[in-house]
Each structure stands twice: as structure tokens, then as C-alpha cells.
Coordinates of N, CA and C in Angstrom, one line a residue:
M1 N -87.0 8.1 -18.0 CA -87.8 7.7 -16.8 C -87.5 6.0 -16.9
R2 N -87.4 5.5 -15.8 CA -87.2 4.0 -15.5 C -88.7 3.6 -15.6
E3 N -88.6 2.3 -16.4 CA -89.8 1.5 -16.7 C -90.3 1.0 -15.2
G4 N -91.7 0.9 -15.1 CA -92.5 0.1 -14.0 C -92.5 0.8 -12.7
I5 N -92.1 1.9 -12.5 CA -91.9 2.6 -11.2 C -92.9 3.9 -11.1
H6 N -93.4 4.2 -12.3 CA -94.2 5.6 -12.4 C -95.6 5.1 -12.4
P7 N -96.5 5.8 -11.9 CA -98.0 5.3 -12.2 C -98.4 6.0 -13.5
A8 N -99.6 5.2 -14.0 CA -100.0 5.6 -15.1 C -100.5 7.1 -15.3
Y9 N -100.3 7.7 -16.3 CA -100.7 9.0 -16.5 C -101.4 9.2 -17.7
G10 N -102.8 9.5 -17.5 CA -103.8 9.5 -18.6 C -104.9 10.5 -18.4
P11 N -105.7 10.6 -19.4 CA -107.0 11.5 -19.3 C -108.0 10.9 -18.1
V12 N -108.4 11.9 -17.3 CA -109.3 11.9 -16.2 C -110.3 12.9 -16.2
V13 N -111.5 12.7 -15.8 CA -112.6 13.6 -15.7 C -112.8 14.0 -14.3
F14 N -112.6 15.3 -13.8 CA -112.9 15.7 -12.5 C -114.1 16.4 -12.4
R15 N -115.2 15.8 -11.4 CA -116.5 16.3 -11.5 C -116.7 16.9 -10.0
D16 N -117.1 18.2 -10.1 CA -117.6 18.9 -9.0 C -119.1 18.7 -8.8
R17 N -119.5 17.9 -7.7 CA -120.9 17.6 -7.7 C -121.7 18.8 -7.1
A18 N -121.1 19.5 -6.4 CA -121.8 20.9 -5.7 C -122.3 21.8 -6.9
A19 N -121.4 22.0 -7.8 CA -121.6 22.8 -8.9 C -122.1 22.5 -10.2
N20 N -122.1 21.1 -10.1 CA -122.5 20.3 -11.3 C -121.6 20.8 -12.7
Y21 N -120.3 20.6 -12.3 CA -119.3 21.0 -13.2 C -118.2 19.9 -13.4
A22 N -117.9 19.8 -14.8 CA -116.8 18.7 -14.8 C -115.9 19.3 -15.9
F23 N -114.6 18.9 -15.8 CA -113.4 19.0 -16.8 C -112.5 17.8 -17.0
L24 N -112.1 17.9 -18.0 CA -111.2 16.7 -18.5 C -109.8 17.2 -18.4
T25 N -109.0 16.5 -17.8 CA -107.4 16.7 -17.6 C -106.6 15.5 -17.7
R26 N -105.4 15.4 -17.4 CA -104.7 14.4 -17.3 C -104.1 14.3 -16.0
S27 N -104.1 13.1 -15.5 CA -103.7 12.8 -14.0 C -103.2 11.5 -13.9
T28 N -102.7 11.3 -12.8 CA -102.2 9.8 -12.2 C -103.4 9.2 -11.3
M29 N -104.3 10.0 -10.9 CA -105.4 9.4 -10.2 C -106.3 8.5 -11.2
T30 N -106.9 7.3 -10.4 CA -107.8 6.6 -11.1 C -109.0 6.4 -10.3
S31 N -109.9 5.8 -11.0 CA -111.2 5.5 -10.5 C -111.9 4.3 -11.0
E32 N -112.8 3.7 -10.2 CA -113.6 2.6 -10.8 C -114.8 3.2 -11.6
K33 N -115.2 4.5 -11.4 CA -116.3 5.1 -11.9 C -116.0 5.6 -13.4
T34 N -116.7 5.5 -14.3 CA -116.4 6.1 -15.6 C -117.5 6.9 -16.1
I35 N -117.3 7.8 -17.1 CA -118.2 8.8 -17.6 C -118.0 8.9 -19.1
E36 N -119.3 9.0 -19.9 CA -118.9 9.3 -21.3 C -118.7 10.8 -21.4
W37 N -117.7 11.3 -22.1 CA -117.4 12.6 -22.2 C -118.0 13.2 -23.5
E38 N -117.8 14.4 -23.7 CA -118.6 15.2 -25.0 C -118.0 14.5 -26.2
D39 N -116.7 13.9 -26.3 CA -116.1 13.6 -27.4 C -116.5 12.0 -27.6
G40 N -117.4 11.5 -26.9 CA -117.9 10.2 -27.0 C -117.1 9.1 -26.5
R41 N -116.0 9.5 -26.0 CA -115.1 8.5 -25.2 C -115.6 8.2 -23.7
I42 N -115.0 7.1 -23.1 CA -115.2 6.9 -21.9 C -114.0 7.0 -21.0
Y43 N -114.2 7.8 -19.9 CA -113.0 8.3 -19.0 C -113.2 7.9 -17.7
P44 N -112.3 7.5 -16.9 CA -112.4 7.5 -15.3 C -112.9 9.0 -15.0
V45 N -113.8 8.8 -13.8 CA -114.4 10.2 -13.4 C -114.0 10.1 -11.8
V46 N -113.4 11.3 -11.3 CA -113.1 11.3 -9.9 C -114.0 12.6 -9.3
D47 N -114.8 12.3 -8.4 CA -115.8 13.3 -7.9 C -115.0 14.1 -6.8
V48 N -115.0 15.4 -6.9 CA -114.5 16.3 -5.9 C -115.5 17.1 -5.2
E49 N -115.2 17.6 -3.8 CA -116.1 18.2 -3.3 C -116.1 19.8 -3.4
I50 N -115.1 20.4 -4.0 CA -114.9 21.7 -4.3 C -114.0 21.8 -5.5
S51 N -114.3 22.9 -6.4 CA -113.3 23.3 -7.5 C -113.5 24.8 -7.6
D52 N -112.7 25.3 -8.7 CA -112.6 26.7 -8.8 C -114.1 27.3 -8.9
V53 N -115.0 26.4 -9.3 CA -116.3 26.9 -9.9 C -117.3 27.1 -8.6
S54 N -116.9 26.5 -7.4 CA -117.7 26.5 -6.3 C -117.0 27.0 -5.2
H55 N -115.6 27.3 -5.4 CA -114.9 27.9 -4.2 C -115.3 29.3 -3.8
P56 N -115.4 29.6 -2.5 CA -116.0 30.9 -2.3 C -114.9 31.9 -2.7
F57 N -113.4 31.7 -2.7 CA -112.6 32.6 -3.0 C -112.6 33.0 -4.5
Y58 N -112.8 32.0 -5.3 CA -113.1 32.2 -6.9 C -114.3 32.6 -7.3
T59 N -115.3 32.5 -6.5 CA -116.7 33.0 -6.7 C -117.1 34.3 -6.3
G60 N -116.2 34.9 -5.4 CA -116.4 36.2 -4.9 C -117.2 36.3 -3.7
T61 N -117.7 35.3 -3.0 CA -118.6 35.1 -2.0 C -117.8 34.9 -0.6
A62 N -116.3 35.0 -0.9 CA -115.6 35.0 0.4 C -115.8 36.2 1.3
R63 N -115.7 35.7 2.6 CA -115.9 36.7 3.7 C -114.5 37.1 4.1
V64 N -114.3 38.5 4.2 CA -113.1 39.1 4.6 C -113.3 39.5 6.3
L65 N -112.3 38.9 7.1 CA -112.5 39.1 8.6 C -111.6 40.4 8.7
D66 N -112.3 41.2 9.6 CA -111.7 42.4 10.0 C -110.7 42.2 11.2
T67 N -109.4 41.8 10.8 CA -108.5 41.4 11.9 C -108.0 42.5 12.7
A68 N -107.8 43.8 11.8 CA -107.4 45.1 12.6 C -108.3 45.2 13.8
G69 N -109.7 45.3 13.5 CA -110.7 45.6 14.6 C -110.6 44.7 15.6
R70 N -110.2 43.5 15.5 CA -110.2 42.5 16.4 C -108.9 42.5 17.2
V71 N -107.8 43.0 16.7 CA -106.7 43.2 17.6 C -106.9 44.5 18.5
E72 N -107.4 45.4 17.8 CA -107.8 46.7 18.6 C -108.6 46.4 19.8
R73 N -109.6 45.6 19.4 CA -110.5 45.3 20.7 C -109.9 44.4 21.7
F74 N -109.1 43.6 21.3 CA -108.4 42.7 22.2 C -107.5 43.7 23.1
E75 N -106.7 44.6 22.4 CA -105.8 45.5 23.2 C -106.4 46.4 24.2
R76 N -107.8 46.8 23.7 CA -108.7 47.5 24.7 C -109.0 46.7 26.0
R77 N -109.3 45.5 25.7 CA -109.9 44.7 26.9 C -108.8 44.2 27.6
Y78 N -107.6 43.7 27.0 CA -106.6 43.0 27.8 C -105.3 43.8 27.6
G79 N -105.2 45.1 27.3 CA -103.9 45.7 26.9 C -103.1 45.7 28.2
K80 N -102.0 46.4 27.9 CA -100.8 46.5 28.9 C -101.6 47.4 29.9
K81 N -101.2 47.3 31.3 CA -101.7 47.9 32.3 C -100.4 48.6 32.9
G82 N -100.6 49.8 33.3 CA -99.5 50.4 34.0 C -98.7 51.5 33.2

């Protein structure tokens, strides 16, 4: 890789405020906020609105739409005439 053109890649804590959950990973994102992690070190923290802990798809609370019923109802109302 060429020097000076790539962003810094290092440890960052992502925190899901809705679920009170945080995880440490590596990223190019940065933040002015910091947090002391379980290992005693201080890392930049990025607050996110949703993660796999709070997303309805992963938690099993996602609603499934009845698309077949909607299509049939549309065809009954506005179906082909003649």
C-alpha cells in the first residue's frame, strides 16, 4: 500500500444505545468520544442507532407482510374486465 493515502485503521468500540450493547472491533471510523473498555484501555466510541442486538430481523420480532393476499385483493378490486 502507498503511504499517506489510506485512513488509519485501528480498534474502535461501536455502542448500540437502544440495546445498551457495545462491541470492540477494528475500523477506519473515528470519534472524539472515548470509552474505557473491559481490558482497561481507552478506545474511541461510535454510537449507532441499531445493531444486530436491536434489529427486528435478528431479534425475531420482524413482521412478515402477506404480499400474496394483497395481490389477490388488488386483482379482485381492479382486475381485468372483459
